[in-house]
Amino acid sequence: MDMVLDMRTLKKILITILILFPFCWFYNFDLDGTMNWALGRYEWPYQFNMALRDNWKRVGIEGYVFSCETHFPFIYVYGAGGFTKILNIPFIGYIEKLPNDSFYNQKGYGEKLSYADDTIDDMRKAYGSTLVIYTSFNDFSIQDQEIFRNMVINTKANDYRPPYNANAIQEGYVNIIKVFKGLETLLGQKIPI
C-alpha cells in the first residue's frame, strides 16, 4: 500500500514539473528586484539599472540597461552599450547586438569590477559564432527596428538613472554625452532625456 501511495505522489510531482517547466523556460520571473529569464540564465538587477548578464557564460551583455522588453521568444534591450536582441531559450545562447562604440571605447582600461565592465571582445570569447555584431541599425529586421524605436520613445526620464541621466548631461560629463551621441547616431534620431 505504501509503495502505491509513493508512486501516486511521485506521479503528481512529475506532472507538476512537466506543466511548470515550459512556463519557467520562456517566461521571466522577478526575485527581489532582479528580473530573470530562461531558467535564471539571463539576469538584470533593474532596481539599480545595472548590467544585464548571462549567468551561465559569466559575461555582461549590456552594461547599463535603460529599457528591456520581451517579445516571444526574444528579449530586447536598450542601454548605454547599444541595442541588443537575445534569444530567450536557456540552452541556446544567441545574441544580435548593435554596439555603441562611444560606450565600449571607454572600457577595457584596468581591472574589471563588475559585469558592466565586460567588452564586446569578452562577449565574442563567451559566445563565439552565436554572437552577431551589427554595424547599422538597418541590419535589424523592420520589426526589430520598430520595437527598439518604441523602447527609446517610451523610456521616461526617470528610467535613465545615474550615471546616465539628465543631471549628468546638464553638468557636462563628457563621457556620458558621448554615449548618448553615439546612441543617437546608431538610431538616426534624437533621444529625448
Short mmCIF file of N, CA and C in Angstrom, two decimals:
data_model
loop_
_atom_site.label_atom_id
_atom_site.label_comp_id
_atom_site.label_asym_id
_atom_site.label_seq_id
_atom_site.Cartn_x
_atom_site.Cartn_y
_atom_site.Cartn_z
N MET A 1 0.82 -1.20 0.00
CA MET A 1 0.00 0.00 0.00
C MET A 1 0.86 1.26 0.00
N ASP A 2 1.94 1.23 0.79
CA ASP A 2 2.83 2.39 0.85
C ASP A 2 3.50 2.66 -0.49
N MET A 3 3.84 1.59 -1.19
CA MET A 3 4.50 1.71 -2.48
C MET A 3 3.57 2.37 -3.50
N VAL A 4 2.28 2.03 -3.47
CA VAL A 4 1.29 2.61 -4.37
C VAL A 4 1.12 4.09 -4.06
N LEU A 5 1.07 4.43 -2.79
CA LEU A 5 0.94 5.82 -2.38
C LEU A 5 2.15 6.64 -2.82
N ASP A 6 3.33 6.07 -2.66
CA ASP A 6 4.54 6.76 -3.08
C ASP A 6 4.58 6.97 -4.59
N MET A 7 4.11 5.99 -5.35
CA MET A 7 4.07 6.11 -6.81
C MET A 7 3.10 7.20 -7.24
N ARG A 8 1.95 7.29 -6.56
CA ARG A 8 0.98 8.34 -6.87
C ARG A 8 1.56 9.72 -6.58
N THR A 9 2.22 9.84 -5.46
CA THR A 9 2.85 11.10 -5.10
C THR A 9 3.93 11.47 -6.11
N LEU A 10 4.73 10.51 -6.49
CA LEU A 10 5.78 10.73 -7.47
C LEU A 10 5.20 11.16 -8.81
N LYS A 11 4.10 10.52 -9.23
CA LYS A 11 3.44 10.89 -10.48
C LYS A 11 2.94 12.33 -10.43
N LYS A 12 2.35 12.72 -9.31
CA LYS A 12 1.85 14.09 -9.17
C LYS A 12 2.99 15.10 -9.25
N ILE A 13 4.09 14.78 -8.62
CA ILE A 13 5.25 15.67 -8.65
C ILE A 13 5.78 15.80 -10.08
N LEU A 14 5.91 14.68 -10.77
CA LEU A 14 6.41 14.70 -12.15
C LEU A 14 5.48 15.47 -13.07
N ILE A 15 4.19 15.28 -12.93
CA ILE A 15 3.22 16.00 -13.75
C ILE A 15 3.31 17.50 -13.48
N THR A 16 3.43 17.88 -12.22
CA THR A 16 3.58 19.29 -11.87
C THR A 16 4.83 19.88 -12.50
N ILE A 17 5.93 19.17 -12.44
CA ILE A 17 7.18 19.65 -13.04
C ILE A 17 7.02 19.79 -14.55
N LEU A 18 6.41 18.81 -15.19
CA LEU A 18 6.22 18.88 -16.64
C LEU A 18 5.33 20.05 -17.05
N ILE A 19 4.37 20.38 -16.23
CA ILE A 19 3.48 21.51 -16.53
C ILE A 19 4.20 22.83 -16.30
N LEU A 20 4.95 22.95 -15.22
CA LEU A 20 5.61 24.21 -14.88
C LEU A 20 6.89 24.47 -15.67
N PHE A 21 7.58 23.44 -16.11
CA PHE A 21 8.86 23.62 -16.78
C PHE A 21 8.78 24.54 -18.01
N PRO A 22 7.83 24.31 -18.94
CA PRO A 22 7.76 25.22 -20.09
C PRO A 22 7.47 26.67 -19.68
N PHE A 23 6.68 26.84 -18.66
CA PHE A 23 6.38 28.19 -18.18
C PHE A 23 7.65 28.88 -17.71
N CYS A 24 8.45 28.20 -16.90
CA CYS A 24 9.69 28.78 -16.38
C CYS A 24 10.74 28.93 -17.47
N TRP A 25 10.66 28.11 -18.49
CA TRP A 25 11.64 28.11 -19.56
C TRP A 25 11.66 29.45 -20.29
N PHE A 26 10.50 29.94 -20.69
CA PHE A 26 10.44 31.13 -21.53
C PHE A 26 10.08 32.40 -20.79
N TYR A 27 9.35 32.29 -19.71
CA TYR A 27 8.85 33.49 -19.07
C TYR A 27 9.82 34.00 -18.02
N ASN A 28 9.68 35.30 -17.75
CA ASN A 28 10.58 35.89 -16.76
C ASN A 28 9.96 35.79 -15.38
N PHE A 29 10.81 35.93 -14.39
CA PHE A 29 10.33 35.99 -13.03
C PHE A 29 11.16 37.00 -12.27
N ASP A 30 10.57 37.57 -11.27
CA ASP A 30 11.16 38.68 -10.52
C ASP A 30 11.50 38.20 -9.12
N LEU A 31 12.76 38.28 -8.78
CA LEU A 31 13.21 37.88 -7.45
C LEU A 31 13.92 39.05 -6.78
N ASP A 32 13.27 39.68 -5.83
CA ASP A 32 13.91 40.71 -5.01
C ASP A 32 14.60 41.79 -5.84
N GLY A 33 13.86 42.40 -6.78
CA GLY A 33 14.42 43.49 -7.57
C GLY A 33 15.32 43.06 -8.70
N THR A 34 15.29 41.78 -9.03
CA THR A 34 16.10 41.26 -10.13
C THR A 34 15.21 40.47 -11.07
N MET A 35 15.20 40.87 -12.34
CA MET A 35 14.42 40.17 -13.35
C MET A 35 15.26 39.03 -13.91
N ASN A 36 14.66 37.86 -14.04
CA ASN A 36 15.36 36.67 -14.55
C ASN A 36 14.58 36.08 -15.70
N TRP A 37 15.30 35.55 -16.70
CA TRP A 37 14.69 34.88 -17.84
C TRP A 37 15.39 33.55 -18.07
N ALA A 38 14.74 32.69 -18.83
CA ALA A 38 15.32 31.43 -19.31
C ALA A 38 15.94 30.62 -18.18
N LEU A 39 15.10 30.26 -17.21
CA LEU A 39 15.54 29.47 -16.05
C LEU A 39 16.68 30.12 -15.29
N GLY A 40 16.68 31.45 -15.23
CA GLY A 40 17.70 32.17 -14.47
C GLY A 40 18.99 32.42 -15.23
N ARG A 41 19.04 32.06 -16.50
CA ARG A 41 20.27 32.27 -17.27
C ARG A 41 20.58 33.76 -17.41
N TYR A 42 19.58 34.53 -17.82
CA TYR A 42 19.77 35.96 -18.01
C TYR A 42 19.21 36.69 -16.80
N GLU A 43 19.96 37.65 -16.30
CA GLU A 43 19.58 38.33 -15.06
C GLU A 43 19.84 39.82 -15.19
N TRP A 44 18.86 40.61 -14.71
CA TRP A 44 19.00 42.06 -14.72
C TRP A 44 18.52 42.62 -13.39
N PRO A 45 19.44 43.12 -12.55
CA PRO A 45 19.03 43.77 -11.29
C PRO A 45 18.50 45.18 -11.58
N TYR A 46 17.23 45.26 -12.03
CA TYR A 46 16.66 46.51 -12.51
C TYR A 46 16.55 47.58 -11.44
N GLN A 47 16.52 47.19 -10.19
CA GLN A 47 16.43 48.17 -9.11
C GLN A 47 17.57 49.17 -9.19
N PHE A 48 18.71 48.70 -9.66
CA PHE A 48 19.89 49.55 -9.72
C PHE A 48 20.29 49.88 -11.15
N ASN A 49 19.46 49.47 -12.14
CA ASN A 49 19.76 49.72 -13.55
C ASN A 49 21.12 49.20 -13.96
N MET A 50 21.49 48.09 -13.39
CA MET A 50 22.83 47.56 -13.64
C MET A 50 22.87 46.69 -14.89
N ALA A 51 23.95 45.97 -15.02
CA ALA A 51 24.22 45.17 -16.21
C ALA A 51 23.26 43.99 -16.34
N LEU A 52 22.81 43.76 -17.56
CA LEU A 52 22.11 42.53 -17.87
C LEU A 52 23.20 41.51 -18.17
N ARG A 53 23.14 40.37 -17.53
CA ARG A 53 24.24 39.42 -17.66
C ARG A 53 23.73 38.01 -17.93
N ASP A 54 24.64 37.22 -18.47
CA ASP A 54 24.38 35.81 -18.71
C ASP A 54 25.10 35.05 -17.60
N ASN A 55 24.33 34.49 -16.68
CA ASN A 55 24.93 33.79 -15.54
C ASN A 55 25.62 32.49 -15.93
N TRP A 56 25.21 31.88 -17.04
CA TRP A 56 25.82 30.62 -17.45
C TRP A 56 27.16 30.85 -18.13
N LYS A 57 27.26 31.93 -18.91
CA LYS A 57 28.52 32.24 -19.61
C LYS A 57 29.40 33.18 -18.78
N ARG A 58 28.84 33.73 -17.71
CA ARG A 58 29.56 34.67 -16.84
C ARG A 58 30.09 35.88 -17.61
N VAL A 59 29.18 36.51 -18.36
CA VAL A 59 29.56 37.68 -19.14
C VAL A 59 28.43 38.70 -19.11
N GLY A 60 28.79 39.98 -19.09
CA GLY A 60 27.81 41.05 -19.17
C GLY A 60 27.39 41.26 -20.61
N ILE A 61 26.08 41.36 -20.84
CA ILE A 61 25.55 41.56 -22.19
C ILE A 61 25.30 43.04 -22.44
N GLU A 62 24.82 43.74 -21.43
CA GLU A 62 24.58 45.18 -21.53
C GLU A 62 25.00 45.83 -20.22
N GLY A 63 25.90 46.81 -20.30
CA GLY A 63 26.47 47.43 -19.11
C GLY A 63 25.48 48.23 -18.28
N TYR A 64 24.68 49.06 -18.93
CA TYR A 64 23.69 49.89 -18.23
C TYR A 64 22.39 49.85 -19.02
N VAL A 65 21.39 49.19 -18.47
CA VAL A 65 20.11 49.00 -19.16
C VAL A 65 19.20 50.19 -18.90
N PHE A 66 18.63 50.73 -19.99
CA PHE A 66 17.63 51.79 -19.88
C PHE A 66 16.22 51.22 -19.99
N SER A 67 16.05 50.24 -20.87
CA SER A 67 14.74 49.65 -21.10
C SER A 67 14.91 48.20 -21.56
N CYS A 68 13.94 47.38 -21.18
CA CYS A 68 14.00 45.96 -21.50
C CYS A 68 12.58 45.46 -21.76
N GLU A 69 12.38 44.73 -22.85
CA GLU A 69 11.07 44.17 -23.18
C GLU A 69 11.22 42.74 -23.68
N THR A 70 10.19 41.95 -23.47
CA THR A 70 10.18 40.60 -24.02
C THR A 70 9.08 40.50 -25.07
N HIS A 71 9.43 39.96 -26.21
CA HIS A 71 8.51 39.63 -27.30
C HIS A 71 8.88 38.22 -27.70
N PHE A 72 8.05 37.27 -27.34
CA PHE A 72 8.36 35.86 -27.51
C PHE A 72 8.95 35.57 -28.88
N PRO A 73 10.05 34.86 -28.98
CA PRO A 73 10.88 34.29 -27.92
C PRO A 73 12.14 35.12 -27.64
N PHE A 74 12.06 36.45 -27.77
CA PHE A 74 13.26 37.28 -27.62
C PHE A 74 13.14 38.27 -26.47
N ILE A 75 14.30 38.69 -25.97
CA ILE A 75 14.42 39.78 -25.01
C ILE A 75 15.09 40.92 -25.77
N TYR A 76 14.48 42.10 -25.74
CA TYR A 76 15.05 43.28 -26.39
C TYR A 76 15.57 44.21 -25.31
N VAL A 77 16.80 44.71 -25.51
CA VAL A 77 17.44 45.55 -24.50
C VAL A 77 17.97 46.82 -25.16
N TYR A 78 17.62 47.96 -24.56
CA TYR A 78 18.15 49.25 -24.98
C TYR A 78 18.95 49.79 -23.81
N GLY A 79 20.23 50.06 -24.05
CA GLY A 79 21.09 50.54 -22.97
C GLY A 79 22.23 51.38 -23.49
N ALA A 80 23.10 51.79 -22.58
CA ALA A 80 24.23 52.64 -22.94
C ALA A 80 25.14 51.95 -23.96
N GLY A 81 25.17 50.62 -23.93
CA GLY A 81 26.02 49.86 -24.84
C GLY A 81 25.41 49.60 -26.20
N GLY A 82 24.20 50.09 -26.45
CA GLY A 82 23.57 49.93 -27.75
C GLY A 82 22.26 49.18 -27.68
N PHE A 83 21.96 48.45 -28.73
CA PHE A 83 20.70 47.72 -28.87
C PHE A 83 21.01 46.23 -28.98
N THR A 84 20.29 45.42 -28.19
CA THR A 84 20.59 44.00 -28.11
C THR A 84 19.31 43.17 -28.18
N LYS A 85 19.37 42.09 -28.94
CA LYS A 85 18.26 41.14 -29.06
C LYS A 85 18.80 39.78 -28.62
N ILE A 86 18.15 39.17 -27.62
CA ILE A 86 18.62 37.92 -27.03
C ILE A 86 17.56 36.84 -27.21
N LEU A 87 17.98 35.68 -27.68
CA LEU A 87 17.06 34.55 -27.77
C LEU A 87 16.81 34.01 -26.37
N ASN A 88 15.54 33.99 -25.97
CA ASN A 88 15.15 33.65 -24.60
C ASN A 88 14.93 32.15 -24.43
N ILE A 89 15.95 31.38 -24.74
CA ILE A 89 15.91 29.92 -24.56
C ILE A 89 17.14 29.54 -23.75
N PRO A 90 16.98 28.83 -22.65
CA PRO A 90 18.10 28.59 -21.74
C PRO A 90 19.34 27.97 -22.35
N PHE A 91 19.18 26.96 -23.19
CA PHE A 91 20.35 26.20 -23.62
C PHE A 91 20.94 26.67 -24.94
N ILE A 92 20.39 27.73 -25.51
CA ILE A 92 20.91 28.28 -26.76
C ILE A 92 21.23 29.75 -26.52
N GLY A 93 22.49 30.10 -26.47
CA GLY A 93 22.88 31.49 -26.27
C GLY A 93 23.09 32.18 -27.60
N TYR A 94 22.06 32.85 -28.12
CA TYR A 94 22.16 33.55 -29.40
C TYR A 94 21.83 35.02 -29.17
N ILE A 95 22.72 35.90 -29.62
CA ILE A 95 22.55 37.33 -29.39
C ILE A 95 22.86 38.11 -30.66
N GLU A 96 22.01 39.10 -30.96
CA GLU A 96 22.27 40.08 -32.01
C GLU A 96 22.49 41.41 -31.31
N LYS A 97 23.59 42.10 -31.63
CA LYS A 97 23.92 43.33 -30.92
C LYS A 97 24.43 44.39 -31.88
N LEU A 98 23.91 45.60 -31.72
CA LEU A 98 24.44 46.78 -32.39
C LEU A 98 25.13 47.59 -31.31
N PRO A 99 26.46 47.46 -31.18
CA PRO A 99 27.15 48.12 -30.08
C PRO A 99 27.31 49.62 -30.29
N ASN A 100 27.25 50.34 -29.19
CA ASN A 100 27.52 51.78 -29.18
C ASN A 100 29.01 51.94 -28.92
N ASP A 101 29.77 52.23 -29.97
CA ASP A 101 31.22 52.35 -29.83
C ASP A 101 31.62 53.43 -28.83
N SER A 102 30.82 54.48 -28.71
CA SER A 102 31.12 55.54 -27.75
C SER A 102 31.12 55.02 -26.32
N PHE A 103 30.34 54.00 -26.05
CA PHE A 103 30.31 53.38 -24.73
C PHE A 103 31.46 52.39 -24.58
N TYR A 104 31.62 51.51 -25.54
CA TYR A 104 32.63 50.45 -25.41
C TYR A 104 34.06 50.97 -25.56
N ASN A 105 34.27 52.10 -26.24
CA ASN A 105 35.62 52.65 -26.37
C ASN A 105 36.15 53.20 -25.05
N GLN A 106 35.27 53.44 -24.09
CA GLN A 106 35.69 53.94 -22.78
C GLN A 106 36.10 52.80 -21.86
N LYS A 107 35.94 51.58 -22.29
CA LYS A 107 36.15 50.43 -21.42
C LYS A 107 37.46 49.72 -21.71
N GLY A 108 37.79 48.80 -20.86
CA GLY A 108 38.96 47.98 -21.08
C GLY A 108 40.25 48.55 -20.53
N TYR A 109 40.14 49.58 -19.70
CA TYR A 109 41.33 50.19 -19.12
C TYR A 109 41.38 49.87 -17.64
N GLY A 110 41.96 48.76 -17.29
CA GLY A 110 42.08 48.44 -15.88
C GLY A 110 41.30 47.21 -15.49
N GLU A 111 41.17 47.04 -14.19
CA GLU A 111 40.55 45.85 -13.62
C GLU A 111 39.03 45.88 -13.79
N LYS A 112 38.47 44.72 -14.08
CA LYS A 112 37.02 44.59 -14.19
C LYS A 112 36.45 44.45 -12.79
N LEU A 113 35.51 45.33 -12.46
CA LEU A 113 34.91 45.30 -11.14
C LEU A 113 33.53 44.65 -11.15
N SER A 114 32.89 44.61 -12.32
CA SER A 114 31.55 44.04 -12.40
C SER A 114 31.27 43.61 -13.84
N TYR A 115 30.08 43.02 -14.04
CA TYR A 115 29.66 42.64 -15.39
C TYR A 115 29.52 43.86 -16.30
N ALA A 116 29.30 45.03 -15.72
CA ALA A 116 29.18 46.25 -16.51
C ALA A 116 30.49 46.60 -17.21
N ASP A 117 31.59 46.02 -16.77
CA ASP A 117 32.90 46.31 -17.35
C ASP A 117 33.26 45.38 -18.50
N ASP A 118 32.40 44.42 -18.84
CA ASP A 118 32.71 43.49 -19.94
C ASP A 118 32.64 44.21 -21.28
N THR A 119 33.49 43.79 -22.21
CA THR A 119 33.60 44.41 -23.52
C THR A 119 32.99 43.50 -24.59
N ILE A 120 32.96 44.00 -25.81
CA ILE A 120 32.50 43.20 -26.94
C ILE A 120 33.41 41.99 -27.13
N ASP A 121 34.71 42.17 -26.92
CA ASP A 121 35.64 41.03 -27.03
C ASP A 121 35.33 39.95 -26.00
N ASP A 122 34.95 40.36 -24.79
CA ASP A 122 34.55 39.39 -23.77
C ASP A 122 33.34 38.59 -24.23
N MET A 123 32.39 39.29 -24.87
CA MET A 123 31.20 38.61 -25.39
C MET A 123 31.57 37.66 -26.52
N ARG A 124 32.49 38.08 -27.40
CA ARG A 124 32.92 37.22 -28.51
C ARG A 124 33.55 35.93 -27.99
N LYS A 125 34.37 36.06 -26.95
CA LYS A 125 35.01 34.88 -26.37
C LYS A 125 33.97 33.93 -25.78
N ALA A 126 32.95 34.49 -25.15
CA ALA A 126 31.93 33.67 -24.49
C ALA A 126 30.98 33.01 -25.49
N TYR A 127 30.58 33.73 -26.54
CA TYR A 127 29.53 33.24 -27.43
C TYR A 127 30.03 32.71 -28.77
N GLY A 128 31.19 33.15 -29.20
CA GLY A 128 31.70 32.69 -30.50
C GLY A 128 30.77 33.05 -31.63
N SER A 129 30.39 32.07 -32.43
CA SER A 129 29.57 32.32 -33.63
C SER A 129 28.10 32.60 -33.31
N THR A 130 27.69 32.43 -32.07
CA THR A 130 26.29 32.71 -31.73
C THR A 130 26.09 34.17 -31.32
N LEU A 131 27.14 34.98 -31.44
CA LEU A 131 27.03 36.43 -31.24
C LEU A 131 27.14 37.09 -32.60
N VAL A 132 26.11 37.82 -32.99
CA VAL A 132 26.10 38.53 -34.27
C VAL A 132 26.23 40.02 -33.95
N ILE A 133 27.30 40.63 -34.47
CA ILE A 133 27.53 42.06 -34.24
C ILE A 133 27.12 42.81 -35.50
N TYR A 134 26.20 43.77 -35.33
CA TYR A 134 25.75 44.58 -36.45
C TYR A 134 26.53 45.89 -36.50
N THR A 135 26.57 46.49 -37.69
CA THR A 135 27.24 47.77 -37.86
C THR A 135 26.26 48.90 -38.15
N SER A 136 25.00 48.55 -38.39
CA SER A 136 23.98 49.54 -38.70
C SER A 136 22.65 49.13 -38.07
N PHE A 137 21.86 50.12 -37.71
CA PHE A 137 20.54 49.86 -37.16
C PHE A 137 19.68 49.11 -38.18
N ASN A 138 19.92 49.37 -39.46
CA ASN A 138 19.15 48.72 -40.53
C ASN A 138 19.47 47.24 -40.68
N ASP A 139 20.51 46.75 -40.01
CA ASP A 139 20.80 45.31 -40.04
C ASP A 139 19.74 44.51 -39.28
N PHE A 140 19.07 45.15 -38.32
CA PHE A 140 17.96 44.50 -37.64
C PHE A 140 16.77 44.42 -38.60
N SER A 141 15.88 43.46 -38.37
CA SER A 141 14.67 43.37 -39.19
C SER A 141 13.80 44.61 -38.94
N ILE A 142 12.88 44.86 -39.84
CA ILE A 142 11.97 46.01 -39.70
C ILE A 142 11.20 45.92 -38.39
N GLN A 143 10.74 44.72 -38.05
CA GLN A 143 10.00 44.51 -36.80
C GLN A 143 10.88 44.83 -35.59
N ASP A 144 12.13 44.37 -35.61
CA ASP A 144 13.05 44.64 -34.50
C ASP A 144 13.33 46.14 -34.39
N GLN A 145 13.52 46.81 -35.52
CA GLN A 145 13.77 48.25 -35.51
C GLN A 145 12.61 48.98 -34.85
N GLU A 146 11.40 48.58 -35.20
CA GLU A 146 10.20 49.22 -34.63
C GLU A 146 10.13 49.00 -33.12
N ILE A 147 10.45 47.80 -32.67
CA ILE A 147 10.45 47.52 -31.23
C ILE A 147 11.46 48.41 -30.52
N PHE A 148 12.68 48.50 -31.06
CA PHE A 148 13.71 49.33 -30.43
C PHE A 148 13.33 50.81 -30.44
N ARG A 149 12.78 51.30 -31.56
CA ARG A 149 12.36 52.72 -31.61
C ARG A 149 11.30 53.01 -30.55
N ASN A 150 10.33 52.11 -30.41
CA ASN A 150 9.30 52.29 -29.39
C ASN A 150 9.88 52.26 -27.99
N MET A 151 10.89 51.42 -27.78
CA MET A 151 11.54 51.37 -26.46
C MET A 151 12.19 52.71 -26.14
N VAL A 152 12.87 53.30 -27.13
CA VAL A 152 13.53 54.60 -26.92
C VAL A 152 12.49 55.67 -26.63
N ILE A 153 11.41 55.68 -27.42
CA ILE A 153 10.35 56.68 -27.24
C ILE A 153 9.68 56.53 -25.88
N ASN A 154 9.43 55.30 -25.45
CA ASN A 154 8.70 55.05 -24.21
C ASN A 154 9.56 55.07 -22.96
N THR A 155 10.87 55.21 -23.11
CA THR A 155 11.74 55.29 -21.95
C THR A 155 11.61 56.68 -21.34
N LYS A 156 11.18 56.73 -20.11
CA LYS A 156 10.95 58.00 -19.41
C LYS A 156 12.25 58.54 -18.83
N ALA A 157 12.25 59.82 -18.52
CA ALA A 157 13.46 60.47 -17.99
C ALA A 157 13.96 59.79 -16.72
N ASN A 158 13.04 59.33 -15.85
CA ASN A 158 13.49 58.70 -14.61
C ASN A 158 14.01 57.28 -14.82
N ASP A 159 13.86 56.73 -16.04
CA ASP A 159 14.45 55.43 -16.35
C ASP A 159 15.95 55.54 -16.58
N TYR A 160 16.41 56.76 -16.88
CA TYR A 160 17.83 57.00 -17.06
C TYR A 160 18.42 57.35 -15.71
N ARG A 161 18.94 56.34 -15.04
CA ARG A 161 19.48 56.55 -13.69
C ARG A 161 20.97 56.85 -13.76
N PRO A 162 21.53 57.40 -12.66
CA PRO A 162 22.96 57.69 -12.66
C PRO A 162 23.76 56.44 -13.02
N PRO A 163 24.84 56.59 -13.73
CA PRO A 163 25.41 57.85 -14.17
C PRO A 163 24.82 58.36 -15.47
N TYR A 164 23.86 57.65 -16.07
CA TYR A 164 23.30 58.06 -17.36
C TYR A 164 21.96 58.74 -17.17
N ASN A 165 21.99 60.00 -16.74
CA ASN A 165 20.73 60.72 -16.57
C ASN A 165 20.90 62.18 -16.98
N ALA A 166 19.80 62.93 -16.95
CA ALA A 166 19.80 64.31 -17.41
C ALA A 166 20.74 65.19 -16.59
N ASN A 167 20.85 64.93 -15.28
CA ASN A 167 21.75 65.74 -14.44
C ASN A 167 23.19 65.63 -14.91
N ALA A 168 23.61 64.42 -15.24
CA ALA A 168 24.98 64.22 -15.71
C ALA A 168 25.21 64.94 -17.03
N ILE A 169 24.20 64.93 -17.89
CA ILE A 169 24.33 65.61 -19.18
C ILE A 169 24.36 67.12 -18.98
N GLN A 170 23.48 67.64 -18.11
CA GLN A 170 23.45 69.08 -17.85
C GLN A 170 24.75 69.56 -17.21
N GLU A 171 25.35 68.71 -16.39
CA GLU A 171 26.60 69.09 -15.75
C GLU A 171 27.79 68.91 -16.69
N GLY A 172 27.54 68.39 -17.89
CA GLY A 172 28.57 68.34 -18.92
C GLY A 172 29.55 67.20 -18.81
N TYR A 173 29.14 66.08 -18.24
CA TYR A 173 30.05 64.94 -18.20
C TYR A 173 30.29 64.45 -19.63
N VAL A 174 31.51 64.65 -20.09
CA VAL A 174 31.85 64.41 -21.49
C VAL A 174 31.58 62.97 -21.90
N ASN A 175 31.97 61.99 -21.09
CA ASN A 175 31.78 60.59 -21.46
C ASN A 175 30.30 60.22 -21.58
N ILE A 176 29.47 60.78 -20.70
CA ILE A 176 28.04 60.49 -20.74
C ILE A 176 27.43 61.09 -22.00
N ILE A 177 27.81 62.32 -22.32
CA ILE A 177 27.31 62.98 -23.54
C ILE A 177 27.72 62.18 -24.77
N LYS A 178 28.96 61.68 -24.79
CA LYS A 178 29.44 60.88 -25.93
C LYS A 178 28.60 59.61 -26.10
N VAL A 179 28.25 58.98 -25.00
CA VAL A 179 27.45 57.75 -25.07
C VAL A 179 26.10 58.04 -25.73
N PHE A 180 25.44 59.12 -25.32
CA PHE A 180 24.13 59.43 -25.90
C PHE A 180 24.25 59.88 -27.35
N LYS A 181 25.30 60.61 -27.68
CA LYS A 181 25.53 60.99 -29.09
C LYS A 181 25.74 59.74 -29.94
N GLY A 182 26.47 58.77 -29.39
CA GLY A 182 26.67 57.50 -30.09
C GLY A 182 25.37 56.76 -30.32
N LEU A 183 24.49 56.73 -29.30
CA LEU A 183 23.19 56.07 -29.44
C LEU A 183 22.33 56.79 -30.48
N GLU A 184 22.36 58.12 -30.48
CA GLU A 184 21.59 58.88 -31.47
C GLU A 184 22.09 58.60 -32.88
N THR A 185 23.40 58.47 -33.03
CA THR A 185 23.97 58.15 -34.34
C THR A 185 23.50 56.77 -34.80
N LEU A 186 23.52 55.78 -33.92
CA LEU A 186 23.06 54.44 -34.27
C LEU A 186 21.59 54.44 -34.69
N LEU A 187 20.78 55.15 -33.92
CA LEU A 187 19.33 55.16 -34.12
C LEU A 187 18.92 56.05 -35.29
N GLY A 188 19.72 57.09 -35.53
CA GLY A 188 19.38 58.03 -36.59
C GLY A 188 18.32 59.03 -36.18
N GLN A 189 18.17 59.25 -34.88
CA GLN A 189 17.21 60.23 -34.38
C GLN A 189 17.63 60.71 -33.00
N LYS A 190 17.08 61.83 -32.59
CA LYS A 190 17.37 62.41 -31.28
C LYS A 190 16.71 61.57 -30.19
N ILE A 191 17.42 61.44 -29.07
CA ILE A 191 16.89 60.70 -27.93
C ILE A 191 16.48 61.72 -26.86
N PRO A 192 15.18 61.80 -26.54
CA PRO A 192 14.73 62.76 -25.52
C PRO A 192 15.07 62.28 -24.11
N ILE A 193 15.75 63.12 -23.36
CA ILE A 193 16.10 62.77 -21.98
C ILE A 193 15.60 63.88 -21.06
#
